[in-house]
Amino acid sequence: MTFLPTNGFNLDLSGSWTLTSADGEVTTSIKLPGDVHTALHAAELIPDPFFGRNEEVVQWVAHRDWVLERSFTLSEPDGDWYLDIDYLDTVAAVFINGSPVLLADNSFRRYRPDVGGQLKAGENVIRVVLHSSIAAGADRQARQPFYIPYSTGNSPIPNGNMLRKPQCHFGWDWNIAIAPLGLYGTIALRKLETARIEHVTTRQVHNLNGSVDLQVSATLFAKNPGIVPVHFSLDGERVRLDVGVGAGETVVNHVFEIDKPRLWWPAGSGEQALYALTVDLPTDAVTKQIGLRTVELITTPDAAGSRFALKVNGREIFCRGANWIPADALFSLSSPEKSKDLLQSAKAANMNMIRVWGGGFYEHDHFYDLCDRLGLVIWQDFMFACNLYPSTEDFLDNVTLEVDYQVRRLNSHPSIALWCGDNELVGALTWFEESRKDRDRYLVSYDRLNRTIEQAMKKAAPDAIWWPSSPASGYLDFGDAWHADGSGDMHYWSVWHENKSFDNYRTVRPRFCSEFGFQSYTSLPVIKTYADAKDMNVASPVMELHQKNAGGNERIAGTMFRYFRFPKDFPNFVYLSQIQQGIAIKTAVEYWRSLKPHCMGTIYWQLNDTWPVASWSSLDYGGRWKAMHYLVKRFFQPVAVAAIPDEDSKTIRFSLVNDTLAEVSVDLSISVLDMKGERKHLKDVQAVCTPDAAVTAATIDVADLPTGTLLAWRFTASNGMGGEGHYVHGTYKALELEPAGLMVTHEYVEEDGSVCLNVTAKGLALFVMIETDTDGKYSDNAFDLAAGETRRITFTPAKSLESDALPDFRFYDLQSCQSVD
């Protein structure tokens, strides 16, 4: 296709291109930004990779080289033209009119090669050759001075650790393994007129009188000396500087003095005040979203080891959140709108932090802009995960350029609080025979990489917070932070990977737990998108292919045997897997929050899925809330009450947590529920919790609980928050549950298109779950009802209902899930 530039300086080259396999056997079109697999599927040249066992069918795609090509027209090719490309995945060569202009090998960098000498008046042709990552990885592994192991359990496609692209593209224990390739960002032709903007970075000085000095540095690039007018704009103030530039880079500085700043706060702690900062030249401009705030990482020693707490604007913040992985396994299937939906679901579940995990992407700007607006603090990993990596000079030079670009691009976002060197690379030293036999060699290699990342980060952003690895017990501490809980951040996986009981979460006292999780199946409506009816059996080959963690299905089923009576059929198996997932994470979070301020963060694994798969996520692929996410909304509430058994199992304490700035008083009503759903009142308690603290509101002797009952409570807080819950002393399978008699007593469509349901129980209904194939979200779900109680639930469909037709709702509860009647 041929396009003319919209102005004399910029030509956007996104849109429709020709896609051809390098051997010429396959030809179709591709839309850029986009990926090759999605283009081939759209052209019906491959089946849907996510459906059935098609992952096995499409493996050939990643073994080939692919050529992207299109033409464009220039009327005036003279001048200093350059290409602007980012998110180019990954080992690629770019040609204009047959001449090579770029050799790329890092999808996390921005490339701006000069191309003026290759352009001509009239029609021009640009060609991008994407080389197979599989072949490139093998070639680079062969050229290493010694073998660099990768995690075969996570990555069935080998040698992804050789390449600077998302590591999860080669598979993971939750991701499809198809090694996608494509171009996911900008591709444009631009003309350099005197100078362009390379970077805009900021530093903040918060003065004792409350004012803030915002120091803005604009790095300009020019090919020849000249003078260029530079405008700096912030909050209605606009300043012009006429700057002399030399060949190469010139840094221009300006300071905005803000006498009465509006501060940016994490969600739940204050306003997300934002300023628009713009730096512009006559032919270039950069706008950044700025939030004024201070952030510190507190690691002071104490009796238990050392603390790990984030302090924003002088106030410590208990971090409640989840780990983020890429929004989709295939870039073309993602979108800013889908990412927005996922992040809004995080905010709606009372989260204030997201950890951008190190096996995916440095996300696009829209992701960080949205986190700024939502008040979601970001723990940002550098993109290294669960493998060992080269430390050759060429690899480290490439990493240095990657880190410099990404930190300068992102560090002005107020949401980004911490930069972490990698995910689990220290632990990976113990995973491979090579590194166990020669630990010194591989430890030195790791240290070279880690030091390269740290030095590049500190050069790009001297004030940014650096944490060397996750998990880590401290700086230059290479110990076992999976089981050591006295210092630093912890990844606690003993309950899932070591098959420990849920109670085991209460045997550790993390300072900050940045990973822990328990699997469930994705919801039945999502399973229907990839499995036929005949395949809806947890042992079917299709279901097993959509379970990427070795032994995962057995772990889910085995846990059910431990805690529950086995479900009666496949839909109820899926339902119960989600309930037990929620209970597992609830057990951990409620206990660790009760340890505040000893523990100051719980970031569970994981928020979202990249494709429809059994995993640790609380949101289904596509954004539906699993049962767990509804529980998350409750146990992450800033003011929350939880029942926690003491170590001797003779008493149960009611923990009252207050993450707000104000003191709260709570009215707590405690009762027991029998199997018919009748409530028997035990006691009323009034409790007070000071700001940002956790206290014990009440205790109950286990001996006071009649056999065959469970403990229940409701609370209301002086700030308007409230909630309810139940606690089973023992296992759910020991309860002789009776039929709940669930009924929908009223169902209608509201004027706004939402559906109202009044759900009533005749008996005890635990974990009532409403489900429909119609996509949407519920005001509440996975809730309890006692005998005679009614809950009004609002279902908001993702798309308007046709002719106000009511969806077909299904209802689950614990008793009917396991009843054979």
Short mmCIF file of N, CA, C and O in Angstrom, two decimals, residues 82-133:
data_model
loop_
_atom_site.label_atom_id
_atom_site.label_comp_id
_atom_site.label_asym_id
_atom_site.label_seq_id
_atom_site.Cartn_x
_atom_site.Cartn_y
_atom_site.Cartn_z
N TYR A 82 15.14 9.71 9.19
CA TYR A 82 15.49 8.54 10.01
C TYR A 82 14.23 7.73 10.28
O TYR A 82 13.12 8.24 10.23
N LEU A 83 14.44 6.44 10.54
CA LEU A 83 13.35 5.58 10.97
C LEU A 83 13.22 5.63 12.48
O LEU A 83 14.22 5.75 13.20
N ASP A 84 12.00 5.53 12.96
CA ASP A 84 11.73 5.48 14.40
C ASP A 84 10.99 4.16 14.66
O ASP A 84 9.85 3.98 14.21
N ILE A 85 11.64 3.22 15.36
CA ILE A 85 11.08 1.88 15.57
C ILE A 85 11.26 1.48 17.03
O ILE A 85 12.35 1.63 17.59
N ASP A 86 10.20 0.95 17.64
CA ASP A 86 10.35 0.32 18.95
C ASP A 86 9.46 -0.93 19.01
O ASP A 86 8.62 -1.16 18.14
N TYR A 87 9.70 -1.75 20.03
CA TYR A 87 9.00 -3.04 20.19
C TYR A 87 9.13 -3.90 18.94
O TYR A 87 8.17 -4.53 18.50
N LEU A 88 10.32 -3.94 18.38
CA LEU A 88 10.60 -4.79 17.21
C LEU A 88 11.08 -6.15 17.74
O LEU A 88 12.12 -6.25 18.37
N ASP A 89 10.32 -7.20 17.46
CA ASP A 89 10.52 -8.51 18.10
C ASP A 89 11.01 -9.53 17.09
O ASP A 89 10.21 -10.05 16.31
N THR A 90 12.31 -9.89 17.13
CA THR A 90 13.38 -9.33 17.92
C THR A 90 14.63 -9.23 17.06
O THR A 90 15.19 -8.18 16.90
N VAL A 91 15.12 -10.40 16.55
CA VAL A 91 16.31 -10.37 15.70
C VAL A 91 15.84 -10.05 14.28
O VAL A 91 15.16 -10.85 13.64
N ALA A 92 16.18 -8.85 13.82
CA ALA A 92 15.56 -8.35 12.59
C ALA A 92 16.54 -7.50 11.79
O ALA A 92 17.47 -6.90 12.34
N ALA A 93 16.29 -7.47 10.50
CA ALA A 93 17.02 -6.58 9.60
C ALA A 93 16.02 -5.74 8.83
O ALA A 93 14.98 -6.25 8.38
N VAL A 94 16.31 -4.44 8.70
CA VAL A 94 15.41 -3.51 8.01
C VAL A 94 16.13 -2.97 6.78
O VAL A 94 17.30 -2.55 6.85
N PHE A 95 15.42 -2.98 5.65
CA PHE A 95 15.97 -2.51 4.38
C PHE A 95 15.05 -1.44 3.81
O PHE A 95 13.83 -1.54 3.91
N ILE A 96 15.65 -0.44 3.19
CA ILE A 96 14.89 0.54 2.40
C ILE A 96 15.46 0.54 0.98
O ILE A 96 16.68 0.73 0.79
N ASN A 97 14.58 0.27 0.04
CA ASN A 97 14.96 0.18 -1.37
C ASN A 97 16.15 -0.78 -1.55
O ASN A 97 17.06 -0.53 -2.35
N GLY A 98 16.10 -1.86 -0.77
CA GLY A 98 17.11 -2.91 -0.91
C GLY A 98 18.37 -2.69 -0.10
O GLY A 98 19.21 -3.59 -0.03
N SER A 99 18.55 -1.53 0.50
CA SER A 99 19.77 -1.24 1.27
C SER A 99 19.51 -1.47 2.76
O SER A 99 18.49 -1.00 3.29
N PRO A 100 20.42 -2.16 3.45
CA PRO A 100 20.23 -2.38 4.89
C PRO A 100 20.40 -1.08 5.67
O PRO A 100 21.36 -0.33 5.43
N VAL A 101 19.46 -0.80 6.58
CA VAL A 101 19.55 0.41 7.40
C VAL A 101 19.57 0.09 8.89
O VAL A 101 19.88 0.95 9.71
N LEU A 102 19.22 -1.16 9.27
CA LEU A 102 19.19 -1.50 10.69
C LEU A 102 19.32 -3.01 10.87
O LEU A 102 18.66 -3.79 10.18
N LEU A 103 20.17 -3.41 11.83
CA LEU A 103 20.21 -4.76 12.35
C LEU A 103 19.83 -4.68 13.82
O LEU A 103 20.56 -4.07 14.61
N ALA A 104 18.71 -5.27 14.18
CA ALA A 104 18.17 -5.14 15.54
C ALA A 104 18.19 -6.49 16.24
O ALA A 104 18.02 -7.54 15.60
N ASP A 105 18.37 -6.46 17.57
CA ASP A 105 18.33 -7.72 18.31
C ASP A 105 17.87 -7.51 19.76
O ASP A 105 18.24 -8.27 20.64
N ASN A 106 17.03 -6.49 19.98
CA ASN A 106 16.53 -6.24 21.33
C ASN A 106 15.15 -5.60 21.21
O ASN A 106 15.02 -4.46 20.78
N SER A 107 14.12 -6.35 21.60
CA SER A 107 12.76 -5.83 21.47
C SER A 107 12.44 -4.77 22.52
O SER A 107 11.36 -4.18 22.47
N PHE A 108 13.36 -4.54 23.46
CA PHE A 108 13.13 -3.56 24.53
C PHE A 108 13.85 -2.23 24.27
O PHE A 108 13.93 -1.40 25.16
N ARG A 109 14.38 -2.06 23.06
CA ARG A 109 15.07 -0.81 22.73
C ARG A 109 14.30 -0.04 21.66
O ARG A 109 13.46 -0.59 20.96
N ARG A 110 14.64 1.23 21.55
CA ARG A 110 14.13 2.07 20.47
C ARG A 110 15.27 2.31 19.50
O ARG A 110 16.39 2.62 19.90
N TYR A 111 14.97 2.14 18.21
CA TYR A 111 15.99 2.32 17.17
C TYR A 111 15.63 3.53 16.31
O TYR A 111 14.47 3.72 15.95
N ARG A 112 16.67 4.32 15.96
CA ARG A 112 16.47 5.50 15.11
C ARG A 112 17.58 5.59 14.07
O ARG A 112 18.39 6.52 14.10
N PRO A 113 17.63 4.67 13.15
CA PRO A 113 18.71 4.70 12.15
C PRO A 113 18.49 5.78 11.10
O PRO A 113 17.37 6.05 10.68
N ASP A 114 19.62 6.38 10.64
CA ASP A 114 19.56 7.31 9.51
C ASP A 114 19.23 6.56 8.23
O ASP A 114 19.79 5.49 7.96
N VAL A 115 18.33 7.14 7.42
CA VAL A 115 17.95 6.47 6.17
C VAL A 115 17.91 7.44 5.00
O VAL A 115 17.50 7.07 3.90
N GLY A 116 18.33 8.68 5.23
CA GLY A 116 18.22 9.69 4.17
C GLY A 116 18.89 9.28 2.88
O GLY A 116 18.39 9.55 1.78
N GLY A 117 20.03 8.60 2.96
CA GLY A 117 20.77 8.23 1.76
C GLY A 117 20.10 7.13 0.94
O GLY A 117 20.50 6.90 -0.21
N GLN A 118 19.09 6.48 1.52
CA GLN A 118 18.43 5.37 0.82
C GLN A 118 17.09 5.76 0.20
O GLN A 118 16.47 4.95 -0.50
N LEU A 119 16.64 6.98 0.46
CA LEU A 119 15.32 7.40 -0.02
C LEU A 119 15.41 8.00 -1.43
O LEU A 119 16.45 8.52 -1.84
N LYS A 120 14.28 7.96 -2.12
CA LYS A 120 14.21 8.55 -3.45
C LYS A 120 12.85 9.19 -3.64
O LYS A 120 11.89 8.89 -2.92
N ALA A 121 12.77 10.08 -4.60
CA ALA A 121 11.48 10.71 -4.91
C ALA A 121 10.56 9.67 -5.53
O ALA A 121 10.96 8.82 -6.32
N GLY A 122 9.30 9.73 -5.11
CA GLY A 122 8.33 8.78 -5.63
C GLY A 122 8.16 7.60 -4.70
O GLY A 122 8.20 7.75 -3.48
N GLU A 123 8.01 6.41 -5.29
CA GLU A 123 7.70 5.23 -4.49
C GLU A 123 8.98 4.62 -3.90
O GLU A 123 9.99 4.47 -4.59
N ASN A 124 8.92 4.29 -2.62
CA ASN A 124 9.99 3.62 -1.91
C ASN A 124 9.44 2.34 -1.29
O ASN A 124 8.24 2.21 -1.04
N VAL A 125 10.33 1.38 -1.03
CA VAL A 125 9.93 0.10 -0.43
C VAL A 125 10.72 -0.12 0.85
O VAL A 125 11.96 0.00 0.86
N ILE A 126 10.00 -0.42 1.92
CA ILE A 126 10.63 -0.79 3.19
C ILE A 126 10.34 -2.26 3.45
O ILE A 126 9.23 -2.75 3.24
N ARG A 127 11.38 -2.97 3.89
CA ARG A 127 11.26 -4.41 4.15
C ARG A 127 11.88 -4.71 5.50
O ARG A 127 12.99 -4.25 5.81
N VAL A 128 11.15 -5.49 6.31
CA VAL A 128 11.65 -5.92 7.62
C VAL A 128 11.71 -7.44 7.60
O VAL A 128 10.71 -8.12 7.36
N VAL A 129 12.89 -7.98 7.83
CA VAL A 129 13.08 -9.42 7.90
C VAL A 129 13.17 -9.82 9.37
O VAL A 129 14.08 -9.39 10.09
N LEU A 130 12.20 -10.63 9.81
CA LEU A 130 12.18 -11.12 11.19
C LEU A 130 12.77 -12.53 11.19
O LEU A 130 12.21 -13.45 10.59
N HIS A 131 13.89 -12.68 11.86
CA HIS A 131 14.54 -13.98 11.91
C HIS A 131 13.95 -14.84 13.02
O HIS A 131 13.52 -14.34 14.06
N SER A 132 13.93 -16.14 12.80
CA SER A 132 13.43 -17.07 13.79
C SER A 132 14.18 -16.92 15.10
O SER A 132 15.42 -17.02 15.14
N SER A 133 13.45 -16.68 16.18
CA SER A 133 14.07 -16.58 17.49
C SER A 133 14.68 -17.92 17.91
O SER A 133 15.68 -17.96 18.64
#
